[in-house]
mmCIF file of C-alpha atoms and ligand atoms in Angstrom:
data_model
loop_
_atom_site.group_PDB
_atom_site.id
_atom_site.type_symbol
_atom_site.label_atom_id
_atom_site.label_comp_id
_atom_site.label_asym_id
_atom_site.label_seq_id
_atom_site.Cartn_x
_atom_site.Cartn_y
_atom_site.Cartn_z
ATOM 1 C CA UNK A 83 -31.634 -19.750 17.947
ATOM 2 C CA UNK A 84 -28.536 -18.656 20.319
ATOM 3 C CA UNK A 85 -27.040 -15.609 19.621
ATOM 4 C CA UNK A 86 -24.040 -17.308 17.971
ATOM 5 C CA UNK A 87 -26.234 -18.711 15.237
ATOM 6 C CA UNK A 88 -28.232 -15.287 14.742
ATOM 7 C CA UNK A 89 -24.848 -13.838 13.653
ATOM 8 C CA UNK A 90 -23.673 -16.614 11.720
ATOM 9 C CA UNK A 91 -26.907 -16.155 9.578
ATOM 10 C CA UNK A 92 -26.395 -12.407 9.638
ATOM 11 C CA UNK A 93 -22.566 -12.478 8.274
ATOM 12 C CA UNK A 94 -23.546 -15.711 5.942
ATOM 13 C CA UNK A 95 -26.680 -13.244 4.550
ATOM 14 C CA UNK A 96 -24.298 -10.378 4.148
ATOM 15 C CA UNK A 97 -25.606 -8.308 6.594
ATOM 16 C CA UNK A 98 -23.856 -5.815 8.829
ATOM 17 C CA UNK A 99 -22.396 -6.602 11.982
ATOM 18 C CA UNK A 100 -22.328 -4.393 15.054
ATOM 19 C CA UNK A 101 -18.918 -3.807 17.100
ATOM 20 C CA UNK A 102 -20.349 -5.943 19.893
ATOM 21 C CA UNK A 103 -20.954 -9.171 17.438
ATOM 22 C CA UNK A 104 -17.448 -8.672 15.666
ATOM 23 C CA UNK A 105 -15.912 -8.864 19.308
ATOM 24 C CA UNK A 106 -17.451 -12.597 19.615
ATOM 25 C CA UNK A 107 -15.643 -13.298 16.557
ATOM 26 C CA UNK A 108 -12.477 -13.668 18.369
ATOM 27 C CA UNK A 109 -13.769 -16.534 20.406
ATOM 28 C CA UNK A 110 -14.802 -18.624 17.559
ATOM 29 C CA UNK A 111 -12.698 -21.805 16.303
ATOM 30 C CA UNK A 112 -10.334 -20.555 13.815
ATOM 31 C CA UNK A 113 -11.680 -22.513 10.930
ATOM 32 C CA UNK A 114 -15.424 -21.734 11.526
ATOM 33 C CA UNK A 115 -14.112 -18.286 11.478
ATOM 34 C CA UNK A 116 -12.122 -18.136 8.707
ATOM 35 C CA UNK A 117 -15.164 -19.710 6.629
ATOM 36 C CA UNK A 118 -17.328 -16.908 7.509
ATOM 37 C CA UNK A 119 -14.570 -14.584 6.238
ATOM 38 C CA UNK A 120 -13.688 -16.579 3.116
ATOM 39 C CA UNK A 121 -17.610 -16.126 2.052
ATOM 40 C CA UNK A 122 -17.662 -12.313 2.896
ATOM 41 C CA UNK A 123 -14.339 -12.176 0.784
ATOM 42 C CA UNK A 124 -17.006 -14.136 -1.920
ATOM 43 C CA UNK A 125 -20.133 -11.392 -1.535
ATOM 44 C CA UNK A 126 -17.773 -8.407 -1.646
ATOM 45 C CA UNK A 127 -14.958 -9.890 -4.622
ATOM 46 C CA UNK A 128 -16.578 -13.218 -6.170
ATOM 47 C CA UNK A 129 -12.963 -13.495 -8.388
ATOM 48 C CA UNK A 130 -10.580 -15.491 -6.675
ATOM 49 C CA UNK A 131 -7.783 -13.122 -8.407
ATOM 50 C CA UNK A 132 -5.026 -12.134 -5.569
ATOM 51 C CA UNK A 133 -3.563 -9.493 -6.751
ATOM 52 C CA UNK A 134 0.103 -7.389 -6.236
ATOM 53 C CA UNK A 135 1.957 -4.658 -7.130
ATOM 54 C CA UNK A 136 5.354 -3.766 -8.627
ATOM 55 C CA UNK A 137 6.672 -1.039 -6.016
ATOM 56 C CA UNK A 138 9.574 -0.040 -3.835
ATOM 57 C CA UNK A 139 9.169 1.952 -0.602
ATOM 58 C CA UNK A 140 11.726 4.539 -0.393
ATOM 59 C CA UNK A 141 12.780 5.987 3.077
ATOM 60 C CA UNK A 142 14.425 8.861 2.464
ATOM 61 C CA UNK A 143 15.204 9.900 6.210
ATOM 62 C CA UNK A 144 15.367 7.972 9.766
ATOM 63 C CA UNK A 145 15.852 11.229 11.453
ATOM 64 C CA UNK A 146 12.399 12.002 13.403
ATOM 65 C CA UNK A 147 11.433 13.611 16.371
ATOM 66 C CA UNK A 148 8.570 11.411 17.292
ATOM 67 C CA UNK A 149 10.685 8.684 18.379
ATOM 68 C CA UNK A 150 7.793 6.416 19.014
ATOM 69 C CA UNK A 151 8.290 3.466 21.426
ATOM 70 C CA UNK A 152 6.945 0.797 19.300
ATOM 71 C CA UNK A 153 9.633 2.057 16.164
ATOM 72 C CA UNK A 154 13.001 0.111 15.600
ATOM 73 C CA UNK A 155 13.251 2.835 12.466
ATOM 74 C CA UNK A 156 14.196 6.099 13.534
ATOM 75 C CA UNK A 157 17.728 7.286 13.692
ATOM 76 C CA UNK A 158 17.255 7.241 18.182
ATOM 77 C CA UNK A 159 16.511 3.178 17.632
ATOM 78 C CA UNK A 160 18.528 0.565 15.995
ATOM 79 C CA UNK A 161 19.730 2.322 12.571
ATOM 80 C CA UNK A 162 22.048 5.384 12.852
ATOM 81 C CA UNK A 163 20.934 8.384 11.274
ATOM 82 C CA UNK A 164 20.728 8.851 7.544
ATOM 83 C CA UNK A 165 19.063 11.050 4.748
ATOM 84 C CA UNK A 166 18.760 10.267 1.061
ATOM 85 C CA UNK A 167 19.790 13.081 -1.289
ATOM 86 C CA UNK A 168 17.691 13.931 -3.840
ATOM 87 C CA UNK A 169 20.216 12.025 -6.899
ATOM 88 C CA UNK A 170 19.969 8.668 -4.572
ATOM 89 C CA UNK A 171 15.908 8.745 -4.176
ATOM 90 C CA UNK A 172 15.540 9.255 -7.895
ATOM 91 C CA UNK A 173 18.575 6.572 -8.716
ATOM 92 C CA UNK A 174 16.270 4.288 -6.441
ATOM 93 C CA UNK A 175 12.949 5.168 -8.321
ATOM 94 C CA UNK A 176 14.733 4.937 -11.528
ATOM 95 C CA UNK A 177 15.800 0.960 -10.292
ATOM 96 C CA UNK A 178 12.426 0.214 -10.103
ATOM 97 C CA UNK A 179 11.119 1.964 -13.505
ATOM 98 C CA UNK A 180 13.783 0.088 -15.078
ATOM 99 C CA UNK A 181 12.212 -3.533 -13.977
ATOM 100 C CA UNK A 182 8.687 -2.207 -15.015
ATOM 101 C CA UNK A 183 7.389 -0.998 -11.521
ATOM 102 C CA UNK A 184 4.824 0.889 -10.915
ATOM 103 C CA UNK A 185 4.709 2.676 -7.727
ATOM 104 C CA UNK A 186 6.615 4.268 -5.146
ATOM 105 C CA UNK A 187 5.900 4.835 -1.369
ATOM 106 C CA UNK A 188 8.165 7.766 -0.046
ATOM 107 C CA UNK A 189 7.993 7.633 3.550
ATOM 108 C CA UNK A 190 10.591 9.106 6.430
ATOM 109 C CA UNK A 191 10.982 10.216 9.861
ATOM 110 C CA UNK A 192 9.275 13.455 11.157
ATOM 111 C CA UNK A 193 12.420 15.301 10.299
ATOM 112 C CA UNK A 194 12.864 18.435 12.472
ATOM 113 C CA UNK A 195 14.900 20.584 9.490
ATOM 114 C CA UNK A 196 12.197 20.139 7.030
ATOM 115 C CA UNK A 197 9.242 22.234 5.444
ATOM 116 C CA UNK A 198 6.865 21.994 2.622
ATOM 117 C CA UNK A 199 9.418 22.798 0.083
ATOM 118 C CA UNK A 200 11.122 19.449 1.039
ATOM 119 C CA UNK A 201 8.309 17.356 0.296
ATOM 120 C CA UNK A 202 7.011 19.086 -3.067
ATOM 121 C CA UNK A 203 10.453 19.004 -4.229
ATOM 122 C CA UNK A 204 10.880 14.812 -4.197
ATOM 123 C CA UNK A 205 7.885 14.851 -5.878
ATOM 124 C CA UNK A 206 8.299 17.232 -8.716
ATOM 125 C CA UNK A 207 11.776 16.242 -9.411
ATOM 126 C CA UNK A 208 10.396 12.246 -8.973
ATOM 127 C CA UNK A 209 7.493 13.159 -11.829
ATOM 128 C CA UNK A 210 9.798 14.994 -13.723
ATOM 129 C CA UNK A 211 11.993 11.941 -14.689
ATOM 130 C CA UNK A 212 9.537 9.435 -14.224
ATOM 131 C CA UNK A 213 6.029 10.700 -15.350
ATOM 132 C CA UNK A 214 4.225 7.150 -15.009
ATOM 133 C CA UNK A 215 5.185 6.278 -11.985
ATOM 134 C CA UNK A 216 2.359 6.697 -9.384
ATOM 135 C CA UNK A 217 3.425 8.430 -5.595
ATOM 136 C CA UNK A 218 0.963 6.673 -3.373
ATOM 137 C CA UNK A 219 3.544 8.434 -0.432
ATOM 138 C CA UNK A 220 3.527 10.485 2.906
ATOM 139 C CA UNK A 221 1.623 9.254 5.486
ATOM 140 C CA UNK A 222 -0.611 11.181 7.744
ATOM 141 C CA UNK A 223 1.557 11.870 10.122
ATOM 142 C CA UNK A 224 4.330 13.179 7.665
ATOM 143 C CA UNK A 225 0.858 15.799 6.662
ATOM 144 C CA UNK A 226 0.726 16.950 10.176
ATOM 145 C CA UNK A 227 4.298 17.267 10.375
ATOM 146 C CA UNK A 228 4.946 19.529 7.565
ATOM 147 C CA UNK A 229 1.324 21.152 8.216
ATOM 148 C CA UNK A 230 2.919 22.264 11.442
ATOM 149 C CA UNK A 231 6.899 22.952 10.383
ATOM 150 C CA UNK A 232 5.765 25.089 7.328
ATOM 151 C CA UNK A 233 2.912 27.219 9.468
ATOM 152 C CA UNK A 234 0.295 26.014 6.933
ATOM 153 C CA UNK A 235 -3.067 25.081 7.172
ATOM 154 C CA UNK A 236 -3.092 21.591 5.908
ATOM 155 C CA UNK A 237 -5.577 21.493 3.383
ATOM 156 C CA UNK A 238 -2.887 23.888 1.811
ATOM 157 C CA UNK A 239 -0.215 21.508 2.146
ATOM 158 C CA UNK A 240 -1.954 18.864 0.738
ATOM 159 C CA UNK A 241 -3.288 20.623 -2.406
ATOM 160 C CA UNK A 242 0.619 21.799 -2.702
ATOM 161 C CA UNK A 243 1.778 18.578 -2.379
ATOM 162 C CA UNK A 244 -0.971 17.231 -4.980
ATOM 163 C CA UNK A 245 0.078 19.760 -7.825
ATOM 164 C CA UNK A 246 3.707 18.428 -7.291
ATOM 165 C CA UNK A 247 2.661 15.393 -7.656
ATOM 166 C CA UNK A 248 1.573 13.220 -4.975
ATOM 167 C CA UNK A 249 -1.414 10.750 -6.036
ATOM 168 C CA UNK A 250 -2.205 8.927 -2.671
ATOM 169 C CA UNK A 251 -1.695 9.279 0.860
ATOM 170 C CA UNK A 252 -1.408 5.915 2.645
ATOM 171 C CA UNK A 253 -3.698 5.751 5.407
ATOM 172 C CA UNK A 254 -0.819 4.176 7.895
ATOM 173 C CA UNK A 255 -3.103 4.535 11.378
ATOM 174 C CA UNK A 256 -1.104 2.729 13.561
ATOM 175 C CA UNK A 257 -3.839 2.087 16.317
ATOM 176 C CA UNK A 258 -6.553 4.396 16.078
ATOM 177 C CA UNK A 259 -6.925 4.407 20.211
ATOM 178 C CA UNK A 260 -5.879 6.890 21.742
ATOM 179 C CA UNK A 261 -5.173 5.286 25.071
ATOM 180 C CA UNK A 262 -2.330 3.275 22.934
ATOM 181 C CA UNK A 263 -1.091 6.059 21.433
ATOM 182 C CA UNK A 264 -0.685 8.508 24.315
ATOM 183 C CA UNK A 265 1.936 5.071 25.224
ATOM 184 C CA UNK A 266 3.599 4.288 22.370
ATOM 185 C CA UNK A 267 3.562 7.580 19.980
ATOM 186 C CA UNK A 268 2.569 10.318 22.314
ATOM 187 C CA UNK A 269 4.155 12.813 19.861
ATOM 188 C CA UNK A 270 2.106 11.607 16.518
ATOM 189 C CA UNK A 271 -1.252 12.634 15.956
ATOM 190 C CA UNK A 272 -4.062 11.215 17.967
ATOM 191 C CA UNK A 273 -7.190 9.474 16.370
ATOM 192 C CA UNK A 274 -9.255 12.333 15.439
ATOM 193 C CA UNK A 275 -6.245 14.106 13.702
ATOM 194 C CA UNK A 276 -5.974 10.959 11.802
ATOM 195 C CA UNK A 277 -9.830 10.925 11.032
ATOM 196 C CA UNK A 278 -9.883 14.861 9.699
ATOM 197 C CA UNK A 279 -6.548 14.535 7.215
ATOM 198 C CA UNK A 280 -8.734 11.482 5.619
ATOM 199 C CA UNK A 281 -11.472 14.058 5.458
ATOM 200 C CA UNK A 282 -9.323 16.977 3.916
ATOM 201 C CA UNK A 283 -7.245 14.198 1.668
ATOM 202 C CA UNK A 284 -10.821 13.076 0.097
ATOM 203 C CA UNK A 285 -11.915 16.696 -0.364
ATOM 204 C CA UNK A 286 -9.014 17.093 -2.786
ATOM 205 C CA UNK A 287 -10.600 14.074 -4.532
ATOM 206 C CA UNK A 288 -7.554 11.628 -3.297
ATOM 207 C CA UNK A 289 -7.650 8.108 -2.328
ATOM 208 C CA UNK A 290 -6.030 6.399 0.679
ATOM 209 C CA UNK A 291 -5.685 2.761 2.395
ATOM 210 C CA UNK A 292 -6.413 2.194 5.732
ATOM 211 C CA UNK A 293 -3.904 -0.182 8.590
ATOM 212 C CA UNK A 294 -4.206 -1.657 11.447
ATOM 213 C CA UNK A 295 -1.021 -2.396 13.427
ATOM 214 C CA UNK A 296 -1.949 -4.303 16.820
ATOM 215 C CA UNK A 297 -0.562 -6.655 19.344
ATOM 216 C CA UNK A 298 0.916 -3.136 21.474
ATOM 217 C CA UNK A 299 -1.273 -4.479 24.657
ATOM 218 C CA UNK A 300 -4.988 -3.433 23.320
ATOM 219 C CA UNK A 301 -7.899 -4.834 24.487
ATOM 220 C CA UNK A 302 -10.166 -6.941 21.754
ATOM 221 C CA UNK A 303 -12.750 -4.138 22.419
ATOM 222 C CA UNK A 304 -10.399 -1.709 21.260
ATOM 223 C CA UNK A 305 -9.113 -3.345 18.397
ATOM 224 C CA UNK A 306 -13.165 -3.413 16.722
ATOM 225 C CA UNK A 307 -13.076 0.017 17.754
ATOM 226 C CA UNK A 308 -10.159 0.875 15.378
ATOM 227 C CA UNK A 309 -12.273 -0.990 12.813
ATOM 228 C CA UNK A 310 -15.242 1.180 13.649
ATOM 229 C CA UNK A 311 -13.550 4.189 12.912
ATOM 230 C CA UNK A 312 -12.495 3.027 9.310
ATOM 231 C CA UNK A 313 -15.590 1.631 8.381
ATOM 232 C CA UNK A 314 -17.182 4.778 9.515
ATOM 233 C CA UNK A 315 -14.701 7.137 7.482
ATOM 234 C CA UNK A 316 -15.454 4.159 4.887
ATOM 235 C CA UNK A 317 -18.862 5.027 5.222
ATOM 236 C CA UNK A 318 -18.873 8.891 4.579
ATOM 237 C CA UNK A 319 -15.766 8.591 1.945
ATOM 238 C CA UNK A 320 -15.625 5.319 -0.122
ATOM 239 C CA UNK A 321 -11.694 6.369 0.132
ATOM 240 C CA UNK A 322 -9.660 3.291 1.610
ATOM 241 C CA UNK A 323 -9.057 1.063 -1.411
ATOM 242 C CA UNK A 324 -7.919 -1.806 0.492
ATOM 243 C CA UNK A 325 -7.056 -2.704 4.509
ATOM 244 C CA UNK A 326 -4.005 -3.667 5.813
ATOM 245 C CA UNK A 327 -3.474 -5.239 9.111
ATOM 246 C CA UNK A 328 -0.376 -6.206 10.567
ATOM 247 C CA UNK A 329 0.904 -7.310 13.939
ATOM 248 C CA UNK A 330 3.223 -4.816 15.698
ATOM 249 C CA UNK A 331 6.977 -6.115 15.452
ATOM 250 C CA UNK A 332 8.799 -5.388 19.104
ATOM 251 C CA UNK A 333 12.080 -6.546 18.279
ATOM 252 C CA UNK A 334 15.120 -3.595 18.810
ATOM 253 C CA UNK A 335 12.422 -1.179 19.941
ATOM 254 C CA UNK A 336 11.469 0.504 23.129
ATOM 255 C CA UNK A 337 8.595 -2.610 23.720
ATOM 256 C CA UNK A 338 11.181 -5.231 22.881
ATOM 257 C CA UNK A 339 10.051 -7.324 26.111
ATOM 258 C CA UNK A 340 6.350 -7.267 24.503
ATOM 259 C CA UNK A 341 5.421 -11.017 23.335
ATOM 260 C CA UNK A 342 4.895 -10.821 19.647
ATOM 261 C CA UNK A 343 1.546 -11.541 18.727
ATOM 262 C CA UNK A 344 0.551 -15.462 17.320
ATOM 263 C CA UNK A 345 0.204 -16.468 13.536
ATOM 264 C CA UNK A 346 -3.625 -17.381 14.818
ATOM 265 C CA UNK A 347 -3.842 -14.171 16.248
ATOM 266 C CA UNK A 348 -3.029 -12.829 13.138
ATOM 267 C CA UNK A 349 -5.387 -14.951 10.890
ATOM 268 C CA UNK A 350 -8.184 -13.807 13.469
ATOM 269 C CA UNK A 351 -7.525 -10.290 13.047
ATOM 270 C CA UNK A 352 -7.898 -10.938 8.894
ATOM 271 C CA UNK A 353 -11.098 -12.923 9.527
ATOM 272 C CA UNK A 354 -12.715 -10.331 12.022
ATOM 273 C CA UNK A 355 -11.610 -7.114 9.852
ATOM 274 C CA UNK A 356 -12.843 -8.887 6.344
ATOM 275 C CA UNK A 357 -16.760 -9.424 8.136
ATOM 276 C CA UNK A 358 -16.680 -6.327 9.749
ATOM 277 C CA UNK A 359 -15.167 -4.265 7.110
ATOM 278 C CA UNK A 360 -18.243 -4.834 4.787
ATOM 279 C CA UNK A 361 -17.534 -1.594 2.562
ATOM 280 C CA UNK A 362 -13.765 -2.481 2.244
ATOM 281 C CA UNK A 363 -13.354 -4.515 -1.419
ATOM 282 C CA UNK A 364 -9.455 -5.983 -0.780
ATOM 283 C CA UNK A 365 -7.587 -7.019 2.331
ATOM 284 C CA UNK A 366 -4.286 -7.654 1.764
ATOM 285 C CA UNK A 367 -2.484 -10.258 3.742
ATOM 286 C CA UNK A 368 0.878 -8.836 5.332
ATOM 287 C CA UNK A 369 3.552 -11.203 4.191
ATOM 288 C CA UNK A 370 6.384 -8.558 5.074
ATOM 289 C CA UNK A 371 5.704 -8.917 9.118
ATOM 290 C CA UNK A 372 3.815 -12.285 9.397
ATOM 291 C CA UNK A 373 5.842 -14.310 6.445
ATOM 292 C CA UNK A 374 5.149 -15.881 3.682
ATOM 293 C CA UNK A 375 3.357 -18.864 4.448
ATOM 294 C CA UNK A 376 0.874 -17.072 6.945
ATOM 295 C CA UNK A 377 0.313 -14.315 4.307
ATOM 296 C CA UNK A 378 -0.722 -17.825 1.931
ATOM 297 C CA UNK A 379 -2.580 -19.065 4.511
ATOM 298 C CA UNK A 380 -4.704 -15.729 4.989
ATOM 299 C CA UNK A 381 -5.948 -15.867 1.163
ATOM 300 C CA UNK A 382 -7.715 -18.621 2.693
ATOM 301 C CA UNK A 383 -9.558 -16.383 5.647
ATOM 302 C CA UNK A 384 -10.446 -13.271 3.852
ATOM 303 C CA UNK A 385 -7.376 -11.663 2.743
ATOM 304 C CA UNK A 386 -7.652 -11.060 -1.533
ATOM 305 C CA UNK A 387 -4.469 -9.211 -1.945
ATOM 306 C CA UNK A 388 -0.864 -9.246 -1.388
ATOM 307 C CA UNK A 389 0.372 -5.767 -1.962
ATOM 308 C CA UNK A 390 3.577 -4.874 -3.039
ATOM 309 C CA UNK A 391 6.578 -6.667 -4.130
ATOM 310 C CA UNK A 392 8.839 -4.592 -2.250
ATOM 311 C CA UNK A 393 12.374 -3.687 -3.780
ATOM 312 C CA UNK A 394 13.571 -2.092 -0.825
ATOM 313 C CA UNK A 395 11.849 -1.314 2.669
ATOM 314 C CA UNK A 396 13.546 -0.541 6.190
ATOM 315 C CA UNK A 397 10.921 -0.011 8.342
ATOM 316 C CA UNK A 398 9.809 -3.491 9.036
ATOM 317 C CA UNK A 399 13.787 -4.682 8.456
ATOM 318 C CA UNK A 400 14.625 -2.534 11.015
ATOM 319 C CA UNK A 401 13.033 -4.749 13.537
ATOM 320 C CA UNK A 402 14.947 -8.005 12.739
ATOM 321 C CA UNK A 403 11.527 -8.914 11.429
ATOM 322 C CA UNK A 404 11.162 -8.321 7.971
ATOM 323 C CA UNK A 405 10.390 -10.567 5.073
ATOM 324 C CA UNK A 406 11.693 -10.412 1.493
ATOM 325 C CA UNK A 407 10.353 -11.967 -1.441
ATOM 326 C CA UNK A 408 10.485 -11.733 -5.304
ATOM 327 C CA UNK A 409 7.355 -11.829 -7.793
ATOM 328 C CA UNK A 410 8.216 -15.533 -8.563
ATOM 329 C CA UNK A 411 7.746 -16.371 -4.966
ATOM 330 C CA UNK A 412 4.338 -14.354 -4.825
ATOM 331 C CA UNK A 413 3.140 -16.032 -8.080
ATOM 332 C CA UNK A 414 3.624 -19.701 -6.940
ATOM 333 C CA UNK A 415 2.559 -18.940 -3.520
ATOM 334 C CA UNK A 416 -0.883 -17.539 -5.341
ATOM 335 C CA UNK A 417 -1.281 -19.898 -6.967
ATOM 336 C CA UNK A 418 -0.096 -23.265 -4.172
ATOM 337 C CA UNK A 419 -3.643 -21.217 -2.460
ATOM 338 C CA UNK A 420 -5.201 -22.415 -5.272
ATOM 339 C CA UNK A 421 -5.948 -18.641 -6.532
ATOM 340 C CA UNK A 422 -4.788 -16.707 -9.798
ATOM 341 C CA UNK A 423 -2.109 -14.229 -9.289
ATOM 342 C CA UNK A 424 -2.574 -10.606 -11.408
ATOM 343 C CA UNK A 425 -0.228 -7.714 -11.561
ATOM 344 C CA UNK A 426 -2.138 -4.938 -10.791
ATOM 345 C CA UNK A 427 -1.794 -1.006 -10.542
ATOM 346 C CA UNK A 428 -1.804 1.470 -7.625
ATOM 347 C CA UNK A 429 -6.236 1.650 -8.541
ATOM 348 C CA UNK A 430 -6.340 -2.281 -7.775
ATOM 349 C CA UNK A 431 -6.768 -2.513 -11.765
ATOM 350 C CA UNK A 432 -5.567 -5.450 -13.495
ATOM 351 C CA UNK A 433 -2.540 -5.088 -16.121
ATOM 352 C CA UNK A 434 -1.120 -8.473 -16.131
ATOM 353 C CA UNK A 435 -2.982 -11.153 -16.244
ATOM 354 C CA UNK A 436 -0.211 -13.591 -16.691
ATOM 355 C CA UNK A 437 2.159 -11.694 -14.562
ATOM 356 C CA UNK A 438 4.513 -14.830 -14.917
ATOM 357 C CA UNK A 439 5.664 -13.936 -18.719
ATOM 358 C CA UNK A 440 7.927 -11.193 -16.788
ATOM 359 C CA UNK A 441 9.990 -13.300 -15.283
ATOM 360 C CA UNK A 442 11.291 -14.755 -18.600
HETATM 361 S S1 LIG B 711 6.791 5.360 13.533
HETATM 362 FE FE1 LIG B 711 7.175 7.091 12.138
HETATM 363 S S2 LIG B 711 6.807 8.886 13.410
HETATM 364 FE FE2 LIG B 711 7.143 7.200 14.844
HETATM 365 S S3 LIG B 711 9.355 7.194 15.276
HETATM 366 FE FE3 LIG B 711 9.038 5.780 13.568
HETATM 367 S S4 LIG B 711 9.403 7.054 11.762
HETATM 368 FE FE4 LIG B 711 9.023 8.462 13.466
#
């Protein structure tokens, strides 16, 4: 048996493969791969729901002092500088209460001016007039940040910022190589930063996601060895509810001459992370930077989930890049893949399962 058909066996028997096998992945045919991935998508979520979520990203602020070299958001790139008052975030969360959404993403810039009393304040006031909605918000990063502007040890921020209200932290890890960071976000935290705020955020009992953006000139090698590191933290936590991977955008940032990465590329990186990923249940498929019809296509190749219908979102839009799409467009494309579309909350729990009733 060559060593090609050992590892088929091993992914079609379930079993776990190392970082050196999930590097050969890349140099099988697309649709032998995306097989593979479709039946690991089978062993790990035998429903062929595809779920999404009612949400809206918020951005309150573009003013950061990272400036990171693969970000067209920030107020030193191609948007001028701006900051949401408090009346204008809640106006924005009360927009998407109204339709029936469920969950809001604050994220922002690492703004110099601001402390701990900042962030605990959008919450409380956000909770105050909507108690249902969920704040899966913050990022990492944004932890650090506030960690280090408000002279606190972290684990204190993030039990302050839990008892004002914060439910979720996404996991938003960029790259988690530090050779690629020290290029393109030398001021952000590196990977083992990263790796100990999951540890202190699942100490307070709080769940995360995990990302992947790539295509910023990483090696293969280094792209499983992102995908080591959250399967590891997957390992020792159980925290990341679902993976995200998308491909870095370079248009109006500091990498602009970078070639975008390919749709297959893309599809690949789905396939690989869904048979590697073996504790990870749902992978959503990133229509906001790859489009629509990829995003379809990647239900096919591992992906089970396609996040949030976004109301508003800047960070991707900022590129020139971005997608937009309403939950009609997400419930045919479901169900052209031949799958069955569910609303779902911010736990991956089903609420709708006839999410197209809303729309009438
Ligand atoms: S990616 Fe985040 S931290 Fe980096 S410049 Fe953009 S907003 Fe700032």
């Amino acid at each position: 048996m060559t060593g090609k058909e050992k590892l088929r066996k091993k992914i079609f028997s379930g079993g776990r493969v190392s970082p050196a096998e999930a590097e050969t992945l890349f140099s099988w045919d697309l649709l032998e791969l995306g097989e593979a991935a479709d039946l690991r998508r089978r062993l790990i979520h035998p429903a062929d729901t595809v779920g999404f979520i009612l949400d809206r990203i918020v951005n309150y602020t573009n003013i950061c002092e990272a400036a990171c070299g693969f970000c067209a958001f920030h107020s030193g790139a191609a948007l001028k500088p701006y900051e949401l008052s408090l009346p204008e975030i809640l106006a924005k969360v009360g927009e998407l209460s109204a339709l029936g959404g469920t969950q809001v993403m604050l994220q922002g810039g690492l703004h110099p001016g601001h402390q701990l009393g900042t962030y605990a304040g959008m919450l409380r006031e956000i909770k105050k007039n909507f108690p249902a909605i969920y704040l899966h918000s913050f990022s990492p990063s944004e932890l650090a940040h506030i960690a280090v502007k408000s002279s606190l040890p972290l684990d204190t921020v993030i039990k302050e910022l839990q008892e004002a209200g914060l439910d979720s932290v996404p996991g938003a890890a960029d790259l988690l190589v530090d050779r690629i960071r020290a290029k393109v976000s030398p001021r952000k935290i590196g990977k083992d930063a990263w790796v100990g705020i999951m540890r202190s955020l699942h100490r307070r009992g709080m769940k995360s996601s995990a990302t992947m953006t790539y295509g910023m000139g990483e090696t293969e090698k280094e792209r499983i060895a992102h995908l080591a590191v959250v399967r590891g933290v997957q390992d020792e936590t159980g925290m990341f509810r679902a993976f995200i991977p998308w491909s870095f955008s370079p248009g109006r940032t500091k990498l602009e001459r970078m070639a975008p990465a390919t749709g297959i590329d893309y599809l690949k990186v789905v396939a690989v992370s869904r048979i590697f990923l073996d504790n990870v249940r749902y992978i959503q498929a990133g229509w906001l930077t790859e489009g629509l019809k990829l995003a379809q296509l990647a239900l096919a190749m591992g992906a089970n989930d396609m996040g949030g219908v976004l109301t508003e979102e800047k960070v991707v839009q900022a590129t020139g890049s971005g997608t937009k799409a309403g939950m009609a467009e997400f419930i045919d494309l479901i169900k052209n893949a031949g799958k069955i579309p569910v609303l779902r909350d911010s736990d991956y729990r089903i609420i709708d399962r006839r999410p197209g009733r809303r729309l009438k």
